[in-house]
Short mmCIF file of C-alpha atoms and ligand atoms in Angstrom, two decimals:
data_model
loop_
_atom_site.label_atom_id
_atom_site.label_comp_id
_atom_site.label_asym_id
_atom_site.label_seq_id
_atom_site.Cartn_x
_atom_site.Cartn_y
_atom_site.Cartn_z
CA MET A 1 7.64 -9.07 19.91
CA ALA A 2 8.16 -5.96 17.69
CA GLN A 3 7.31 -2.64 19.26
CA GLU A 4 3.93 -1.26 18.14
CA THR A 5 3.39 2.37 17.22
CA SER A 6 -0.10 3.69 17.79
CA THR A 7 -1.67 6.42 15.66
CA ASP A 8 -5.14 7.62 14.59
CA VAL A 9 -5.03 6.49 10.95
CA ILE A 10 -2.74 4.21 8.97
CA ILE A 11 -2.56 5.09 5.27
CA ILE A 12 -1.21 2.52 2.81
CA GLY A 13 0.21 4.43 -0.16
CA ALA A 14 1.98 7.80 -0.45
CA GLY A 15 0.67 8.57 -3.92
CA PRO A 16 -1.05 11.92 -4.50
CA VAL A 17 -4.27 10.64 -2.92
CA GLY A 18 -2.57 9.18 0.17
CA LEU A 19 -0.71 12.47 0.65
CA PHE A 20 -3.85 14.59 0.36
CA ALA A 21 -5.59 12.23 2.80
CA VAL A 22 -3.01 13.37 5.39
CA PHE A 23 -4.20 16.95 4.81
CA GLN A 24 -7.88 16.17 5.15
CA LEU A 25 -7.29 14.04 8.24
CA GLY A 26 -5.13 16.79 9.69
CA LEU A 27 -7.98 19.29 9.33
CA VAL A 28 -10.10 17.09 11.59
CA ARG A 29 -7.14 16.72 13.98
CA LEU A 30 -6.30 13.12 13.11
CA LYS A 31 -2.68 11.98 12.89
CA ALA A 32 -1.49 9.63 10.20
CA HIS A 33 1.34 7.21 9.51
CA VAL A 34 1.90 6.50 5.79
CA VAL A 35 3.51 3.33 4.42
CA ASP A 36 4.82 2.99 0.86
CA ILE A 37 6.93 0.37 -0.90
CA LEU A 38 8.62 3.07 -2.94
CA ASP A 39 11.55 4.94 -1.49
CA LYS A 40 9.83 8.30 -2.07
CA PRO A 41 6.39 9.92 -2.07
CA GLY A 42 4.25 10.69 -5.11
CA GLY A 43 3.11 7.26 -6.35
CA GLN A 44 2.54 7.16 -10.10
CA CYS A 45 3.22 10.91 -10.42
CA ALA A 46 6.75 10.57 -9.05
CA GLU A 47 7.53 7.10 -10.31
CA LEU A 48 6.06 7.09 -13.79
CA TYR A 49 5.85 10.68 -14.99
CA PRO A 50 7.78 13.08 -12.73
CA GLU A 51 8.55 15.49 -15.58
CA LYS A 52 5.28 15.27 -17.51
CA PRO A 53 2.89 18.17 -17.28
CA ILE A 54 -0.50 17.67 -15.59
CA TYR A 55 -3.18 20.06 -16.72
CA ASP A 56 -6.27 19.00 -14.80
CA ILE A 57 -5.56 19.81 -11.16
CA PRO A 58 -8.14 22.46 -10.16
CA GLY A 59 -6.53 25.88 -9.85
CA ILE A 60 -3.14 24.78 -11.15
CA PRO A 61 -3.05 25.32 -14.93
CA VAL A 62 0.08 23.18 -15.28
CA CYS A 63 2.50 21.32 -13.01
CA THR A 64 4.68 18.26 -13.42
CA GLY A 65 4.13 15.02 -11.49
CA GLN A 66 7.10 15.88 -9.29
CA GLU A 67 5.94 19.46 -8.69
CA LEU A 68 2.52 18.22 -7.64
CA THR A 69 4.15 15.80 -5.22
CA GLU A 70 6.32 18.56 -3.73
CA SER A 71 3.33 20.92 -3.38
CA LEU A 72 1.36 18.21 -1.61
CA LEU A 73 4.27 17.57 0.76
CA ALA A 74 4.45 21.29 1.55
CA GLN A 75 0.69 21.42 2.07
CA ILE A 76 0.67 18.51 4.54
CA ALA A 77 3.88 19.46 6.39
CA PRO A 78 1.99 21.26 9.23
CA PHE A 79 0.33 17.94 10.12
CA GLU A 80 3.69 16.16 10.54
CA PRO A 81 2.82 12.79 8.99
CA VAL A 82 5.19 9.93 9.73
CA PHE A 83 6.35 8.17 6.54
CA HIS A 84 7.59 4.61 6.28
CA PHE A 85 9.18 4.48 2.83
CA GLY A 86 10.62 1.37 1.25
CA GLU A 87 8.22 -0.78 3.28
CA MET A 88 5.44 -2.95 1.99
CA ALA A 89 2.20 -3.25 3.94
CA ALA A 90 2.47 -6.98 4.36
CA SER A 91 -0.16 -8.24 6.78
CA LEU A 92 -3.22 -6.98 8.57
CA GLY A 93 -4.64 -8.16 11.84
CA LYS A 94 -6.46 -6.84 14.91
CA THR A 95 -5.32 -5.93 18.40
CA PRO A 96 -7.24 -7.40 21.38
CA ASP A 97 -9.05 -4.03 21.76
CA GLY A 98 -10.24 -4.09 18.12
CA ARG A 99 -7.74 -1.72 16.49
CA TRP A 100 -6.08 -2.49 13.17
CA ARG A 101 -2.54 -3.84 13.37
CA LEU A 102 -0.55 -3.45 10.17
CA THR A 103 2.84 -5.11 9.84
CA THR A 104 5.27 -4.15 7.07
CA ASP A 105 7.85 -6.37 5.44
CA ALA A 106 10.51 -4.40 7.34
CA GLY A 107 8.93 -5.42 10.65
CA THR A 108 7.29 -2.06 11.49
CA VAL A 109 4.06 -2.59 13.41
CA LEU A 110 1.44 0.16 13.39
CA THR A 111 -1.90 0.14 15.18
CA ALA A 112 -4.83 2.49 14.62
CA PRO A 113 -8.62 2.47 14.82
CA VAL A 114 -8.92 3.42 11.10
CA LEU A 115 -7.13 2.09 8.02
CA VAL A 116 -7.05 3.93 4.70
CA VAL A 117 -6.01 1.96 1.62
CA ALA A 118 -4.65 4.41 -0.96
CA ALA A 119 -2.57 1.83 -2.79
CA GLY A 120 -3.38 2.87 -6.37
CA GLY A 121 -2.97 -0.15 -8.60
CA GLY A 122 -0.81 -1.79 -5.99
CA SER A 123 2.89 -2.02 -6.70
CA PHE A 124 3.26 -1.35 -10.39
CA VAL A 125 5.45 -3.65 -12.44
CA PRO A 126 6.16 -2.83 -16.10
CA LYS A 127 5.38 -5.49 -18.67
CA ARG A 128 8.60 -6.62 -20.37
CA PRO A 129 9.02 -7.14 -24.14
CA PRO A 130 9.54 -10.81 -24.90
CA SER A 131 13.31 -10.45 -25.47
CA PRO A 132 15.12 -13.07 -23.36
CA GLU A 133 18.25 -10.94 -22.88
CA ILE A 134 16.40 -7.77 -21.81
CA GLU A 135 17.25 -8.06 -18.11
CA ALA A 136 20.95 -7.55 -18.90
CA TYR A 137 20.16 -4.07 -20.25
CA GLU A 138 17.62 -2.89 -17.69
CA GLY A 139 18.73 0.18 -15.80
CA THR A 140 21.57 0.91 -18.23
CA SER A 141 20.02 1.02 -21.71
CA VAL A 142 16.44 -0.18 -21.17
CA PHE A 143 14.09 1.95 -19.06
CA TYR A 144 10.40 1.58 -18.28
CA ALA A 145 9.98 5.16 -17.09
CA VAL A 146 11.63 8.49 -17.81
CA ARG A 147 12.91 9.89 -14.52
CA ARG A 148 15.18 12.58 -16.01
CA MET A 149 14.63 13.69 -19.59
CA GLU A 150 18.22 15.02 -19.85
CA GLU A 151 19.52 11.45 -19.72
CA PHE A 152 17.93 10.94 -23.12
CA ARG A 153 19.44 14.01 -24.80
CA GLY A 154 21.51 13.15 -27.86
CA ARG A 155 20.56 9.46 -27.66
CA ASN A 156 19.39 7.07 -30.35
CA ILE A 157 16.11 6.04 -28.85
CA VAL A 158 13.64 3.29 -29.67
CA ILE A 159 10.23 3.64 -28.01
CA ALA A 160 7.99 0.58 -28.21
CA GLY A 161 4.26 0.58 -27.64
CA GLY A 162 1.02 2.11 -28.87
CA GLY A 163 -0.63 3.59 -25.78
CA ASP A 164 -0.57 7.00 -24.13
CA SER A 165 2.86 6.60 -22.51
CA ALA A 166 4.55 5.51 -25.77
CA LEU A 167 3.03 8.35 -27.80
CA ASP A 168 3.47 10.99 -25.06
CA TRP A 169 7.17 10.19 -24.67
CA THR A 170 7.70 9.99 -28.43
CA VAL A 171 6.39 13.55 -28.77
CA THR A 172 8.17 14.80 -25.62
CA LEU A 173 11.59 13.26 -26.30
CA ALA A 174 11.70 13.93 -30.06
CA PRO A 175 13.31 17.39 -29.65
CA LEU A 176 16.07 15.99 -27.38
CA ALA A 177 16.89 12.76 -29.19
CA GLU A 178 19.59 12.29 -31.82
CA THR A 179 17.25 9.81 -33.51
CA LEU A 180 13.92 8.44 -32.31
CA THR A 181 12.04 5.48 -33.72
CA LEU A 182 8.59 4.51 -32.49
CA VAL A 183 7.84 0.82 -32.86
CA HIS A 184 4.34 -0.60 -32.62
CA ARG A 185 2.93 -3.91 -33.79
CA ARG A 186 0.21 -2.27 -35.90
CA PRO A 187 -0.55 1.12 -37.48
CA GLU A 188 -3.46 1.84 -35.10
CA PHE A 189 -2.82 3.30 -31.65
CA ARG A 190 -4.67 3.19 -28.34
CA ALA A 191 -3.29 6.60 -27.39
CA ALA A 192 -5.26 9.87 -27.39
CA PRO A 193 -5.96 10.95 -31.00
CA ASP A 194 -4.38 14.35 -30.33
CA MET A 195 -1.05 12.72 -29.44
CA VAL A 196 -1.26 10.37 -32.41
CA GLY A 197 -1.73 13.46 -34.61
CA LYS A 198 1.35 15.11 -33.09
CA MET A 199 3.42 11.95 -33.62
CA ARG A 200 2.28 11.67 -37.25
CA ALA A 201 3.24 15.32 -37.82
CA LEU A 202 6.76 14.68 -36.44
CA GLU A 203 7.03 11.61 -38.70
CA ALA A 204 5.92 13.67 -41.74
CA GLU A 205 8.61 16.27 -40.90
CA GLY A 206 11.22 13.48 -40.78
CA ARG A 207 11.99 14.19 -37.11
CA ILE A 208 11.05 10.69 -35.97
CA LYS A 209 10.56 7.32 -37.67
CA PHE A 210 7.71 4.92 -37.18
CA GLU A 211 8.13 1.17 -37.79
CA ILE A 212 5.55 -1.57 -37.54
CA GLY A 213 6.86 -4.54 -35.59
CA GLN A 214 7.86 -5.82 -32.17
CA PRO A 215 11.27 -5.65 -30.43
CA ALA A 216 12.60 -9.20 -30.71
CA VAL A 217 16.37 -9.20 -30.10
CA LEU A 218 18.56 -6.71 -28.24
CA LYS A 219 22.10 -6.40 -29.61
CA GLY A 220 25.04 -5.06 -27.61
CA SER A 221 27.26 -6.16 -24.73
CA ASP A 222 27.82 -5.50 -21.02
CA GLY A 223 24.48 -3.77 -20.66
CA VAL A 224 25.33 -1.30 -23.46
CA LEU A 225 22.70 -1.48 -26.18
CA GLU A 226 23.78 -1.06 -29.80
CA ALA A 227 20.69 -2.06 -31.78
CA VAL A 228 17.13 -3.23 -31.37
CA GLN A 229 16.11 -5.90 -33.84
CA ILE A 230 12.40 -5.76 -34.54
CA LYS A 231 10.28 -8.45 -36.10
CA ARG A 232 7.73 -7.24 -38.65
CA PRO A 233 4.30 -8.80 -39.12
CA ASP A 234 5.50 -10.59 -42.34
CA GLY A 235 8.30 -12.26 -40.34
CA SER A 236 11.13 -10.09 -41.74
CA VAL A 237 13.50 -8.39 -39.32
CA LEU A 238 14.98 -4.89 -39.13
CA ASP A 239 17.94 -3.69 -37.03
CA ILE A 240 17.52 -0.18 -35.59
CA ALA A 241 20.71 1.40 -34.19
CA ALA A 242 19.84 2.45 -30.64
CA ASP A 243 21.47 3.02 -27.27
CA ARG A 244 18.20 3.47 -25.39
CA LEU A 245 15.02 1.37 -25.46
CA LEU A 246 11.86 2.55 -23.73
CA PRO A 247 9.24 -0.23 -23.81
CA PHE A 248 5.79 1.03 -22.82
CA PHE A 249 3.71 -2.15 -22.89
CA GLY A 250 1.66 -1.15 -19.90
CA LEU A 251 1.94 -2.02 -16.30
CA THR A 252 0.98 -5.12 -14.49
CA MET A 253 -0.67 -3.89 -11.36
CA LYS A 254 0.21 -6.32 -8.65
CA LEU A 255 -2.08 -5.83 -5.72
CA GLY A 256 0.28 -7.88 -3.59
CA PRO A 257 -0.46 -8.62 0.05
CA ILE A 258 -3.50 -6.30 0.13
CA ALA A 259 -5.34 -9.04 -1.75
CA ASP A 260 -5.06 -11.13 1.44
CA PHE A 261 -6.33 -8.44 3.83
CA GLY A 262 -9.84 -9.92 3.74
CA LEU A 263 -11.33 -7.00 1.82
CA ASN A 264 -14.08 -7.54 -0.74
CA LEU A 265 -12.41 -7.25 -4.18
CA ASN A 266 -13.85 -6.71 -7.64
CA GLU A 267 -11.18 -7.36 -10.28
CA ASN A 268 -8.45 -6.25 -7.90
CA LEU A 269 -10.32 -3.04 -7.02
CA VAL A 270 -11.98 -2.37 -3.69
CA PRO A 271 -15.71 -1.51 -3.90
CA VAL A 272 -16.68 1.46 -1.69
CA ASP A 273 -19.75 3.49 -0.91
CA THR A 274 -19.67 7.00 -2.30
CA ALA A 275 -20.85 8.74 0.87
CA LYS A 276 -17.76 7.85 2.89
CA PHE A 277 -15.52 5.81 0.58
CA GLU A 278 -15.60 3.04 3.15
CA THR A 279 -15.19 -0.61 2.16
CA ASP A 280 -17.48 -3.45 3.22
CA THR A 281 -15.31 -3.67 6.33
CA ASP A 282 -16.13 -1.04 8.97
CA THR A 283 -13.28 1.47 9.64
CA VAL A 284 -11.41 0.44 6.46
CA PHE A 285 -11.56 3.07 3.70
CA ALA A 286 -10.28 2.87 0.12
CA ILE A 287 -9.53 6.03 -1.87
CA GLY A 288 -7.85 6.86 -5.19
CA ASP A 289 -7.14 4.45 -8.03
CA ILE A 290 -7.59 1.39 -5.80
CA ASN A 291 -11.33 1.81 -5.34
CA THR A 292 -14.32 1.24 -7.57
CA TYR A 293 -17.88 2.57 -7.59
CA PRO A 294 -20.37 3.50 -10.31
CA GLY A 295 -18.97 6.35 -12.40
CA LYS A 296 -15.44 6.13 -10.95
CA LEU A 297 -12.85 8.17 -12.86
CA LYS A 298 -9.20 7.26 -12.15
CA LEU A 299 -8.13 10.86 -11.81
CA ILE A 300 -6.16 12.60 -9.09
CA LEU A 301 -8.99 15.06 -8.48
CA SER A 302 -11.47 12.21 -7.86
CA GLY A 303 -9.10 10.84 -5.21
CA PHE A 304 -8.82 14.26 -3.54
CA HIS A 305 -12.63 14.46 -3.18
CA GLU A 306 -12.73 10.91 -1.83
CA ALA A 307 -10.06 11.81 0.78
CA ALA A 308 -12.19 14.72 2.06
CA LEU A 309 -15.27 12.57 2.65
CA MET A 310 -13.22 9.73 4.11
CA ALA A 311 -11.71 12.07 6.73
CA GLN A 312 -15.14 13.18 7.98
CA ALA A 313 -16.22 9.57 8.41
CA ALA A 314 -12.93 8.57 10.04
CA HIS A 315 -13.44 11.39 12.57
CA ARG A 316 -16.92 10.03 13.43
CA TYR A 317 -15.37 6.62 14.24
CA ILE A 318 -12.52 7.99 16.31
CA HIS A 319 -14.41 10.76 18.13
CA PRO A 320 -18.03 9.57 18.10
CA ASP A 321 -19.02 12.10 20.78
CA THR A 322 -17.61 15.15 19.01
CA VAL A 323 -19.74 16.82 16.38
CA LEU A 324 -17.68 18.18 13.48
CA ARG A 325 -18.67 21.70 12.58
CA PHE A 326 -18.41 22.47 8.85
CA GLN A 327 -15.99 25.39 8.39
CA TYR A 328 -14.38 27.20 5.49
CA MET A 329 -10.64 27.47 5.75
CA THR A 330 -10.74 31.04 4.48
CA SER A 331 -12.74 32.21 7.50
CA SER A 332 -11.96 29.70 10.26
CA SER A 333 -9.13 30.88 12.53
CA GLU A 334 -9.28 27.45 14.19
CA LEU A 335 -8.41 25.69 10.90
CA GLN A 336 -5.83 28.35 10.07
CA ARG A 337 -4.13 27.73 13.45
CA LEU A 338 -3.94 24.00 12.55
CA LEU A 339 -2.15 24.98 9.34
CA LYS A 340 0.11 27.33 11.33
CA VAL A 341 -0.89 30.26 9.12
CA ALA A 342 -2.73 32.22 11.86
C1 FAD B 1 1.51 8.38 -17.68
C2 FAD B 1 0.37 8.78 -16.77
C3 FAD B 1 -0.17 10.07 -16.90
C4 FAD B 1 -1.24 10.44 -16.02
N1 FAD B 1 -1.74 11.72 -16.16
C5 FAD B 1 -2.73 12.10 -15.30
C6 FAD B 1 -3.27 13.42 -15.42
O1 FAD B 1 -2.86 14.21 -16.27
N2 FAD B 1 -4.27 13.76 -14.52
C7 FAD B 1 -4.79 12.89 -13.58
O2 FAD B 1 -5.66 13.25 -12.80
N3 FAD B 1 -4.29 11.63 -13.50
C8 FAD B 1 -3.29 11.21 -14.35
N4 FAD B 1 -2.81 9.94 -14.24
C9 FAD B 1 -3.42 9.02 -13.24
C10 FAD B 1 -2.92 9.40 -11.81
O3 FAD B 1 -1.51 9.35 -11.77
C11 FAD B 1 -3.54 8.43 -10.82
O4 FAD B 1 -4.95 8.60 -10.85
C12 FAD B 1 -3.01 8.74 -9.41
O5 FAD B 1 -1.64 8.55 -9.33
C13 FAD B 1 -3.73 7.86 -8.39
O6 FAD B 1 -3.21 8.20 -7.14
P1 FAD B 1 -3.21 7.17 -5.94
O7 FAD B 1 -2.57 7.88 -4.79
O8 FAD B 1 -4.59 6.60 -5.77
O9 FAD B 1 -2.32 5.92 -6.40
P2 FAD B 1 -0.80 5.82 -6.89
O10 FAD B 1 -0.29 7.08 -7.46
O11 FAD B 1 -0.74 4.59 -7.71
O12 FAD B 1 -0.01 5.57 -5.51
C14 FAD B 1 -0.24 4.38 -4.77
C15 FAD B 1 0.97 4.14 -3.89
O13 FAD B 1 0.70 2.99 -3.06
C16 FAD B 1 1.88 2.24 -2.92
N5 FAD B 1 1.53 0.85 -2.57
C17 FAD B 1 0.76 -0.02 -3.25
N6 FAD B 1 0.63 -1.19 -2.59
C18 FAD B 1 1.36 -1.04 -1.44
C19 FAD B 1 1.66 -1.87 -0.32
N7 FAD B 1 1.16 -3.12 -0.21
N8 FAD B 1 2.45 -1.40 0.66
C20 FAD B 1 2.97 -0.16 0.60
N9 FAD B 1 2.73 0.70 -0.44
C21 FAD B 1 1.92 0.27 -1.42
C22 FAD B 1 2.55 2.34 -4.27
O14 FAD B 1 3.95 2.10 -4.18
C23 FAD B 1 2.23 3.81 -4.66
O15 FAD B 1 3.28 4.71 -4.29
C24 FAD B 1 -1.75 9.53 -15.07
C25 FAD B 1 -1.21 8.25 -14.96
C26 FAD B 1 -0.16 7.86 -15.80
C27 FAD B 1 0.41 6.49 -15.68
#
């Protein structure tokens, strides 16, 4: 039988909310192990938009997704979380003494009295354009996320889609690209009107092109793209010379094994109460994009708040006889000692 590692709290997901949960749990002296399928921390921030600026983190006028991740890692370092990257939380059971036993697909077995699900939308899988040969170009000419903007400098880029990601990257990559063509199946966009306005201004200046249609055929060889053939609504086709294609057709959120953990689900989200962010199952909490409640906003700051309340409730379960005293970090030398700043 695999060796079990015991901890106070198991966190599924090392996205921004899972990371901040480590901090809040640390303040109430609870240790955490964090499991993530990805090979690195940061969730959507690191995987989908590491170089994009975020403007709505309180007290930080602007930071990129990667910078936020690095700041969170620095903030939680004093609490020495144990990360299990590249491992999927695969099955959930109970120990004979009533603790949670989580097993990953790599065979790691963790046990703890409290489980925190911070799994975002689950493992995110980009939706592919319906071009049969697309797989041959993925990772060489076709990308579903921009990890390093420099890789797109001087390229002939086609961006496909009409949502926020397509419009954001059109505006962001236009100054770097040799040529950039945005392709969308209709002239209306789902993206924020401000971004649509910026894209239209670039088009009017001749710095980008906009074509109505859908990528249909990819032309090239050995994973090297030479042109994207688009099909227009009237059935005609147009070849656009391109060595990079960025399809942004949204993400299929695959909840994966968490769907079989026996939690109450509402359209793949986990309903929680807003006093503790606990699920219908005692000692199982859900925070961040994975949860749902009246008025929920899928924002990083909402997840941070949820993590703070979750940690208080987790402490009550684990140390029922200890009363938590509310303290400000600015004036509590006890909390400052925990952070190793006093
Ligand atoms: C392009 C874009 C721009 C955005 N801009 C902003 C913005 O400006 N401001 C803002 O507040 N929000 C923004 N968001 C939303 C923000 O990124 C999310 O609200 C935030 O990432 C949610 O954090 P999370 O930790 O709950 O989930 P996620 O970031 O999704 O992290 C969840 C983690 O759980 C892991 N996971 C899932 N299932 C399992 C499993 N079974 N086993 C192991 N690991 C698992 C995943 O791999 C992932 O790393 C943006 C989102 C996108 C896509």
